[in-house]
Each structure stands twice: as structure tokens, then as C-alpha cells.
Amino acid sequence: MSLKDKTVVVIGGTSGFGKATSLKAVGLDARLVITGRDAAKLQRVIAEFASAGHEAAGHVVDAAEVASVAAFFEKVEPFDHLVSMAGGFMGGGFLDADYETIRRAVDEKLFANLQIARHAAKKIADGGSMTFTAGSGGRPHNASGAIIGNDAIRTLVQGLAVELAPKARVNAVAPTWTPTPLWRGMPAADVQATQKRFSQTIPLGRTAEIEEVASAYIFLMQCGFITGQTIVVDGGLTLVS
């Protein structure tokens, strides 16, 4: 399925997987709409795309805020594909992590994306798709709320896939730990140590490149016969863990 002249909306398209997916989409001649929470950063990314010959429309949206999400979908034109990067990360188990941290992690994964899906369902074109972001890194004892949120995304796409069929498809991508700007607040030495630790447990012997994960989102947009599925991008980690 070609993305040429299709409109692709990327929630969280200013860095990491979202930015890489956006670049791949416009490289395939898609019309691009990206969102970000930081207005200045959003404008810098749009200018960067323009300097590379790619046009993109930008909107400031905080995916964790119900009113912000609603306002965006109220004004955005109908589109063909939606990709959501909504959701953060957390560390800690059920007993040692702060209660609000756990609840926020679940909210940012499940309920933020549920709001996005409910609004997007009214604007998505026939034959279109939604792709959400789960995750495959961490364990319940060290990433409790994030694990619940990631599992909830898998359940969410299964339900939405049936409810939206045959009009649109719904899937998710679940990367394991990948060195992205998400970890910019972590000391560089800690990032390197985490990357080394994961590389030693992944059968392929390394962590993923951002562009490799982005390719999974593009695949799910282009393959018209996959729905209700979560693609795990972990270099085979789930095969040995």
C-alpha cells in the first residue's frame, strides 16, 4: 500500500521514533502532520524538514491533556494514517515506586492513547490505520506502571481493530530499550551502561537503531492486511528472556 499523497499524522513527531517515522513517511511522498508539546522545538523540526525538501504541518499538542488532544482533532483535516508515540517510561516496582508515578505511567500509556483513538476514529479515512507504541523492555518488578501500560496498549489495539474493521486497521509497535532522546535526562554514563547491559542479553548482540524501529511503523501503515497486532522490535530478546 503506497503512502504517496496519503496524510500521515504523527503524535509526538519531533524526536526519536516519531521524528524518524515522520522522515520516512515524507520520503515516501506522504503528506505529513506532526505534533509536539514544545512549540519552539516543533518549529525547529518543521524548519529542518523544510531544509531537506519535506513539507510538514505542525500543531502544539500535549497528549497527556484531554483538552489539548480534543482541540487538535477538532481542527485537523481527515487523514489516512495515525501514529502515536504517546507514553513515557518509569522505573521501580509496585512497592518501591511512588504511587503517583505508577498511575501517571498507566495514564500516559492507556488513557492518553484511548483519548487519541476515540477522536481519531472520527477523522480517519477508509483503508487507513492507527499505530500505537507499547514496549517490550523492563519487568513488573522494575517498571511496574510502564509494564501495565504496555500490556494495556496490546489489549487496546485488539479491541479497536475489531471495532474499526473493516474501515481501518489498528496495530502497535513494541520496541525494547533503544538509545533515543527519551533518555536525555539520564547521565551519559548511565545510558551507555544500560545500552551495554541490553546488548549483552539481546541475541543480535546490540540495541536497535532508531531508524530500524521507525521502519516497523511504516510497515504497519503499508501492509493492508495486518490488524490487531503488536510487532515486537527487540532483536530476539523475548526468545531468551
mmCIF file of N, CA, C and O in Angstrom, residues 75 111 215 240:
data_model
loop_
_atom_site.group_PDB
_atom_site.id
_atom_site.type_symbol
_atom_site.label_atom_id
_atom_site.label_comp_id
_atom_site.label_asym_id
_atom_site.label_seq_id
_atom_site.Cartn_x
_atom_site.Cartn_y
_atom_site.Cartn_z
ATOM 1 N N LYS A 75 -9.723 20.433 14.893
ATOM 2 C CA LYS A 75 -9.313 21.290 13.774
ATOM 3 C C LYS A 75 -8.554 20.558 12.665
ATOM 4 O O LYS A 75 -8.465 21.068 11.541
ATOM 5 N N PHE A 111 -4.689 5.657 28.857
ATOM 6 C CA PHE A 111 -5.786 6.618 28.741
ATOM 7 C C PHE A 111 -5.489 7.745 27.752
ATOM 8 O O PHE A 111 -6.394 8.230 27.076
ATOM 9 N N SER A 215 11.020 1.849 10.925
ATOM 10 C CA SER A 215 10.602 1.044 9.776
ATOM 11 C C SER A 215 9.403 0.158 10.102
ATOM 12 O O SER A 215 8.596 -0.163 9.219
ATOM 13 N N VAL A 240 14.725 -15.319 24.559
ATOM 14 C CA VAL A 240 15.675 -15.878 25.538
ATOM 15 C C VAL A 240 15.402 -15.407 26.964
ATOM 16 O O VAL A 240 16.032 -15.889 27.898
#
